[in-house]
Amino acid sequence: MSELHRFLFEGLAVRGILVRLDDGWQSLLARRASAGAAWPEPVQRLAGEMAAAGVLMHATIKWNGALILQVYGDGPVRLAVAEVGADLTYRVTAKVEAPVADDAGLEAMLNVHGKGRCAVTLDTPDRQPGQQPYQGVVPLHDDEGRPLQAIGSVLEHYMLQSEQLDTRLVLAADGRVAAGLLIQRLPPARGAREDDIGRDEGYNRISHLVATLGRDELLALDAEALLHRLFWQEPLRRFEPVAGLQAPRFACTCSAAKVASMLRALGRAEAEDIVAEQGAVTVSCEFCAATYRFDAVDVAELDIPVEAQAPGTPTIN
Ligand SMILES: [Zn+2]
């Protein structure tokens, strides 16, 4: 079962969150595989790491809307997206346009000519038309212009630049589990005169411990074993794990009704042309690989207006 663990280092003003996504992650991959849409291994890893990172980042903020993590660029992978809702439901997709080498990192996948970017968007559930969501964008390279190879490094950079928060993020994913550990220095209380040297020492020590965590360990160890292995000498205060029904879980928001409104926006002639040519309009969701099929009878029942509607943004998801 997927789970999320929050903890604090007492007296150090450092917090941590550990997430493990397993059952939902496995079923997402199984759905893709049975739809013939399995990702190459490096893309699967990126998608899993982004899902884990998105859940961790949403868990650090009080926000009732979606957090959307996007990386886009100019390599064989055009785009990868992870969306996380306030209830920690997540979904993830990637657009792969050319073969991806088995050992490809972020640079080879998305940042071949240095044009890759990472965007973090906070979307409100009740956003008015024309109202822009909050968005922060960072490049996929460090301050010296060296390309970053892992999405975790990009997001550490984002947290420092956009939120002024020192953050350590270790991420890993394979076909079984997508996991992440986040350690963050809490901002000083307003007006408080902090012992800066003490604060730095504490955070630096925790940060060094986190740096010893290997990808394989993060994937293999359960929460108890992992936290003990890293922090057994630290004043760790654990909170009740978020598990069971409240745990992060895979969920998609696509529906037949959304496909129907997309067909209405397309217009009757266009929809009927597709049915005439292909026997049905078939649309697959890029997030969950669900397929929606509208044959001639279904299309007729939709009673699509003859004229295409004004271009809006109906999508199936
Ligand atoms: Zn879907």
Short mmCIF file of C-alpha atoms and ligand atoms in Angstrom, two decimals:
data_model
loop_
_atom_site.label_atom_id
_atom_site.label_comp_id
_atom_site.label_asym_id
_atom_site.label_seq_id
_atom_site.Cartn_x
_atom_site.Cartn_y
_atom_site.Cartn_z
CA MET A 1 0.00 0.00 0.00
CA SER A 2 1.15 3.51 -0.76
CA GLU A 3 2.02 5.65 2.25
CA LEU A 4 3.36 9.01 3.34
CA HIS A 5 5.33 9.70 6.52
CA ARG A 6 5.93 13.13 8.02
CA PHE A 7 8.54 13.84 10.65
CA LEU A 8 10.40 16.68 12.34
CA PHE A 9 13.91 16.94 13.71
CA GLU A 10 13.24 18.39 17.12
CA GLY A 11 15.19 21.51 17.95
CA LEU A 12 16.61 21.72 14.42
CA ALA A 13 13.78 23.41 12.50
CA VAL A 14 14.05 20.75 9.81
CA ARG A 15 11.15 18.69 8.54
CA GLY A 16 10.99 15.60 6.42
CA ILE A 17 8.50 13.66 4.34
CA LEU A 18 8.91 10.18 2.93
CA VAL A 19 6.57 8.81 0.29
CA ARG A 20 6.24 5.38 -1.27
CA LEU A 21 3.82 4.84 -4.14
CA ASP A 22 3.41 1.19 -5.00
CA ASP A 23 -0.03 -0.28 -5.76
CA GLY A 24 -1.32 2.71 -7.77
CA TRP A 25 2.01 3.11 -9.54
CA GLN A 26 2.03 -0.56 -10.52
CA SER A 27 -1.55 -0.45 -11.81
CA LEU A 28 -0.77 2.70 -13.82
CA LEU A 29 2.17 0.93 -15.47
CA ALA A 30 0.07 -2.20 -16.08
CA ARG A 31 -2.65 -0.12 -17.76
CA ARG A 32 -0.07 1.47 -20.05
CA ALA A 33 1.51 -1.88 -20.87
CA SER A 34 -1.80 -3.52 -21.76
CA ALA A 35 -2.70 -0.51 -23.96
CA GLY A 36 0.63 -0.91 -25.79
CA ALA A 37 1.83 2.38 -24.33
CA ALA A 38 4.57 1.24 -21.95
CA TRP A 39 7.30 3.82 -21.41
CA PRO A 40 11.00 3.19 -22.09
CA GLU A 41 12.75 2.51 -18.76
CA PRO A 42 14.34 6.00 -18.31
CA VAL A 43 10.97 7.65 -19.01
CA GLN A 44 9.22 5.33 -16.57
CA ARG A 45 11.78 6.31 -13.98
CA LEU A 46 11.33 10.03 -14.68
CA ALA A 47 7.53 9.71 -14.52
CA GLY A 48 7.70 7.82 -11.21
CA GLU A 49 10.14 10.31 -9.72
CA MET A 50 7.90 13.18 -10.80
CA ALA A 51 4.84 11.51 -9.26
CA ALA A 52 6.71 11.03 -5.96
CA ALA A 53 8.12 14.59 -6.09
CA GLY A 54 4.70 16.08 -6.86
CA VAL A 55 3.16 14.31 -3.87
CA LEU A 56 6.04 15.43 -1.61
CA MET A 57 5.78 19.05 -2.78
CA HIS A 58 2.00 19.15 -2.36
CA ALA A 59 2.42 17.70 1.13
CA THR A 60 4.67 20.66 2.10
CA ILE A 61 2.08 23.32 1.26
CA LYS A 62 -1.44 24.19 2.30
CA TRP A 63 -3.21 24.37 -1.02
CA ASN A 64 -6.69 23.22 -1.96
CA GLY A 65 -5.99 22.99 -5.69
CA ALA A 66 -3.74 20.91 -7.92
CA LEU A 67 0.04 21.07 -8.05
CA ILE A 68 1.26 20.42 -11.58
CA LEU A 69 4.86 19.54 -12.26
CA GLN A 70 5.96 19.78 -15.88
CA VAL A 71 9.25 19.30 -17.66
CA TYR A 72 9.40 20.14 -21.31
CA GLY A 73 12.20 20.52 -23.78
CA ASP A 74 13.83 19.61 -27.03
CA GLY A 75 14.90 15.98 -26.77
CA PRO A 76 13.17 12.68 -27.60
CA VAL A 77 10.85 13.32 -24.65
CA ARG A 78 8.88 16.47 -25.33
CA LEU A 79 6.96 16.71 -22.11
CA ALA A 80 6.39 14.94 -18.84
CA VAL A 81 3.63 15.97 -16.45
CA ALA A 82 2.67 14.96 -12.93
CA GLU A 83 -0.51 16.35 -11.40
CA VAL A 84 -1.28 16.02 -7.71
CA GLY A 85 -4.58 16.99 -6.11
CA ALA A 86 -5.14 18.33 -2.60
CA ASP A 87 -6.25 14.83 -1.54
CA LEU A 88 -2.87 13.53 -2.81
CA THR A 89 -4.36 11.78 -5.82
CA TYR A 90 -1.81 11.79 -8.60
CA ARG A 91 -1.57 11.07 -12.29
CA VAL A 92 1.37 11.31 -14.62
CA THR A 93 2.09 11.23 -18.32
CA ALA A 94 4.98 11.70 -20.75
CA LYS A 95 5.12 12.46 -24.44
CA VAL A 96 7.87 10.40 -26.07
CA GLU A 97 8.57 11.29 -29.70
CA ALA A 98 11.80 9.45 -30.52
CA PRO A 99 13.82 6.51 -29.17
CA VAL A 100 15.30 7.04 -25.72
CA ALA A 101 18.69 5.50 -24.86
CA ASP A 102 18.67 3.06 -21.93
CA ASP A 103 21.05 5.23 -19.93
CA ALA A 104 19.41 8.58 -20.77
CA GLY A 105 19.26 11.16 -17.99
CA LEU A 106 17.31 14.39 -17.98
CA GLU A 107 19.72 16.08 -20.41
CA ALA A 108 19.50 13.34 -23.07
CA MET A 109 15.72 13.07 -22.69
CA LEU A 110 14.62 16.70 -22.47
CA ASN A 111 17.49 19.15 -22.58
CA VAL A 112 19.56 18.27 -25.64
CA HIS A 113 19.98 21.90 -26.73
CA GLY A 114 19.67 23.49 -23.31
CA LYS A 115 16.10 24.59 -23.91
CA GLY A 116 14.52 22.30 -21.30
CA ARG A 117 12.47 23.84 -18.51
CA CYS A 118 10.67 22.73 -15.40
CA ALA A 119 7.45 24.46 -14.42
CA VAL A 120 5.61 24.15 -11.14
CA THR A 121 2.01 25.34 -11.29
CA LEU A 122 -0.47 25.79 -8.47
CA ASP A 123 -3.95 25.73 -9.92
CA THR A 124 -7.02 26.77 -8.00
CA PRO A 125 -10.14 24.59 -8.20
CA ASP A 126 -12.34 27.65 -8.75
CA ARG A 127 -10.17 29.57 -11.20
CA GLN A 128 -12.11 32.13 -13.24
CA PRO A 129 -11.71 32.29 -17.04
CA GLY A 130 -8.70 34.44 -17.85
CA GLN A 131 -7.29 34.16 -14.34
CA GLN A 132 -3.74 32.84 -14.44
CA PRO A 133 -2.59 30.16 -12.00
CA TYR A 134 0.61 30.72 -10.02
CA GLN A 135 3.58 29.33 -11.94
CA GLY A 136 7.32 29.19 -11.32
CA VAL A 137 9.77 28.10 -14.02
CA VAL A 138 13.40 27.00 -13.71
CA PRO A 139 15.88 25.75 -16.34
CA LEU A 140 17.26 22.21 -16.33
CA HIS A 141 20.76 23.43 -15.52
CA ASP A 142 22.52 24.75 -12.44
CA ASP A 143 23.69 28.33 -11.80
CA GLU A 144 26.92 27.66 -13.71
CA GLY A 145 24.99 26.41 -16.72
CA ARG A 146 25.86 22.74 -16.22
CA PRO A 147 22.96 20.47 -17.27
CA LEU A 148 21.25 18.67 -14.38
CA GLN A 149 20.69 14.93 -14.86
CA ALA A 150 18.02 14.26 -12.25
CA ILE A 151 14.65 15.87 -11.72
CA GLY A 152 15.35 15.91 -7.96
CA SER A 153 18.24 18.36 -8.47
CA VAL A 154 16.06 20.59 -10.64
CA LEU A 155 13.38 20.72 -7.97
CA GLU A 156 15.88 21.45 -5.19
CA HIS A 157 16.93 24.40 -7.31
CA TYR A 158 13.31 25.43 -7.81
CA MET A 159 12.58 25.32 -4.06
CA LEU A 160 15.58 27.47 -3.29
CA GLN A 161 14.94 29.98 -6.05
CA SER A 162 11.15 30.28 -5.84
CA GLU A 163 10.43 29.52 -2.20
CA GLN A 164 13.80 30.39 -0.59
CA LEU A 165 13.71 26.99 1.08
CA ASP A 166 16.75 24.76 1.47
CA THR A 167 15.55 21.35 0.37
CA ARG A 168 17.09 17.93 -0.21
CA LEU A 169 15.17 15.60 -2.45
CA VAL A 170 16.07 11.98 -3.14
CA LEU A 171 13.85 10.28 -5.71
CA ALA A 172 13.78 6.85 -7.31
CA ALA A 173 11.38 4.72 -9.29
CA ASP A 174 11.30 1.31 -10.91
CA GLY A 175 8.50 -0.94 -12.15
CA ARG A 176 7.41 -1.69 -8.60
CA VAL A 177 7.67 1.48 -6.55
CA ALA A 178 8.07 5.25 -6.93
CA ALA A 179 9.58 6.75 -3.80
CA GLY A 180 10.93 10.01 -2.50
CA LEU A 181 12.48 11.56 0.57
CA LEU A 182 12.26 15.31 1.15
CA ILE A 183 14.14 17.19 3.84
CA GLN A 184 13.50 20.89 4.21
CA ARG A 185 14.77 23.62 6.46
CA LEU A 186 11.82 25.46 7.93
CA PRO A 187 11.82 29.22 7.47
CA PRO A 188 12.77 31.09 10.68
CA ALA A 189 9.83 32.34 12.73
CA ARG A 190 9.17 36.02 12.06
CA GLY A 191 10.97 38.33 14.40
CA ALA A 192 12.74 35.44 16.11
CA ARG A 193 16.47 35.87 16.66
CA GLU A 194 17.75 32.51 15.62
CA ASP A 195 21.03 30.91 16.37
CA ASP A 196 22.04 30.78 12.71
CA ILE A 197 25.21 28.78 13.25
CA GLY A 198 23.35 26.12 15.25
CA ARG A 199 20.63 26.00 12.63
CA ASP A 200 23.15 25.59 9.82
CA GLU A 201 25.00 22.81 11.61
CA GLY A 202 21.83 20.84 12.22
CA TYR A 203 20.59 21.16 8.67
CA ASN A 204 23.99 20.39 7.18
CA ARG A 205 24.31 17.24 9.26
CA ILE A 206 20.85 16.00 8.18
CA SER A 207 21.64 16.95 4.62
CA HIS A 208 24.85 14.88 4.67
CA LEU A 209 22.96 11.89 6.05
CA VAL A 210 20.42 12.21 3.24
CA ALA A 211 23.24 12.33 0.68
CA THR A 212 24.29 8.83 1.77
CA LEU A 213 20.93 7.40 0.73
CA GLY A 214 21.28 5.33 -2.44
CA ARG A 215 18.56 4.93 -5.01
CA ASP A 216 18.41 1.16 -4.45
CA GLU A 217 18.02 1.63 -0.70
CA LEU A 218 15.23 4.14 -1.19
CA LEU A 219 13.40 1.63 -3.37
CA ALA A 220 14.03 -1.43 -1.22
CA LEU A 221 13.66 -0.25 2.38
CA ASP A 222 10.32 0.30 4.06
CA ALA A 223 9.77 3.53 5.99
CA GLU A 224 10.80 2.14 9.39
CA ALA A 225 14.02 0.65 8.11
CA LEU A 226 14.90 3.68 6.03
CA LEU A 227 14.32 6.29 8.75
CA HIS A 228 16.23 4.16 11.24
CA ARG A 229 19.11 3.62 8.83
CA LEU A 230 19.50 7.36 8.19
CA PHE A 231 18.43 9.11 11.37
CA TRP A 232 18.78 6.72 14.31
CA GLN A 233 20.99 9.22 16.12
CA GLU A 234 18.74 12.21 15.44
CA PRO A 235 15.88 13.63 17.54
CA LEU A 236 13.19 12.45 15.17
CA ARG A 237 9.55 13.16 15.96
CA ARG A 238 7.23 11.06 13.83
CA PHE A 239 3.63 11.88 12.94
CA GLU A 240 0.84 9.45 12.21
CA PRO A 241 1.53 7.98 8.72
CA VAL A 242 -0.89 8.88 5.96
CA ALA A 243 -1.98 5.46 4.79
CA GLY A 244 -5.10 3.54 3.75
CA LEU A 245 -7.87 5.66 2.22
CA GLN A 246 -6.02 8.94 2.85
CA ALA A 247 -2.80 7.69 1.26
CA PRO A 248 -1.56 9.14 -2.02
CA ARG A 249 -3.25 7.22 -4.81
CA PHE A 250 -3.41 7.14 -8.56
CA ALA A 251 -6.60 8.67 -9.96
CA CYS A 252 -7.49 10.12 -13.33
CA THR A 253 -10.12 12.76 -14.05
CA CYS A 254 -10.89 11.74 -17.62
CA SER A 255 -14.47 10.71 -18.47
CA ALA A 256 -16.78 9.83 -21.35
CA ALA A 257 -18.64 13.10 -20.69
CA LYS A 258 -15.44 15.08 -21.27
CA VAL A 259 -14.80 13.21 -24.51
CA ALA A 260 -18.38 14.00 -25.56
CA SER A 261 -17.87 17.72 -24.94
CA MET A 262 -14.64 17.54 -26.92
CA LEU A 263 -16.58 16.02 -29.85
CA ARG A 264 -19.20 18.76 -29.57
CA ALA A 265 -16.45 21.35 -29.81
CA LEU A 266 -15.12 19.57 -32.88
CA GLY A 267 -18.45 19.95 -34.71
CA ARG A 268 -20.78 17.41 -36.33
CA ALA A 269 -19.15 17.28 -39.78
CA GLU A 270 -15.73 16.57 -38.37
CA ALA A 271 -16.99 13.88 -35.97
CA GLU A 272 -19.04 12.21 -38.72
CA ASP A 273 -16.04 12.27 -41.06
CA ILE A 274 -13.94 10.39 -38.53
CA VAL A 275 -16.70 7.80 -38.02
CA ALA A 276 -17.05 7.38 -41.81
CA GLU A 277 -13.32 6.86 -42.20
CA GLN A 278 -12.51 4.81 -39.11
CA GLY A 279 -15.83 3.32 -38.02
CA ALA A 280 -15.73 5.19 -34.72
CA VAL A 281 -14.07 8.07 -32.93
CA THR A 282 -11.54 6.52 -30.56
CA VAL A 283 -9.80 8.66 -27.97
CA SER A 284 -7.22 7.43 -25.48
CA CYS A 285 -6.41 9.25 -22.26
CA GLU A 286 -2.72 10.05 -22.15
CA PHE A 287 -2.68 9.86 -18.34
CA CYS A 288 -4.41 6.54 -17.63
CA ALA A 289 -4.58 4.90 -21.09
CA ALA A 290 -8.37 4.49 -20.83
CA THR A 291 -9.94 4.34 -24.28
CA TYR A 292 -13.24 5.98 -25.18
CA ARG A 293 -14.96 4.80 -28.36
CA PHE A 294 -17.89 6.59 -29.98
CA ASP A 295 -19.42 4.74 -32.97
CA ALA A 296 -21.98 6.15 -35.44
CA VAL A 297 -24.89 5.57 -33.03
CA ASP A 298 -23.05 7.16 -30.09
CA VAL A 299 -22.09 10.17 -32.20
CA ALA A 300 -25.70 10.55 -33.44
CA GLU A 301 -26.95 10.42 -29.84
CA LEU A 302 -24.64 13.25 -28.88
CA ASP A 303 -26.72 15.49 -31.17
CA ILE A 304 -23.66 17.56 -32.03
CA PRO A 305 -24.40 21.05 -33.37
CA VAL A 306 -23.73 21.41 -37.10
CA GLU A 307 -21.42 24.34 -36.54
CA ALA A 308 -18.28 23.74 -34.52
CA GLN A 309 -18.40 25.62 -31.24
CA ALA A 310 -16.12 28.54 -30.60
CA PRO A 311 -12.66 27.20 -29.87
CA GLY A 312 -12.55 26.58 -26.14
CA THR A 313 -10.32 24.19 -24.31
CA PRO A 314 -12.36 21.04 -23.77
CA THR A 315 -10.11 18.06 -23.23
CA ILE A 316 -10.76 14.49 -22.27
CA ASN A 317 -8.88 14.77 -19.03
ZN ZN B 1 -7.55 9.17 -17.82
#
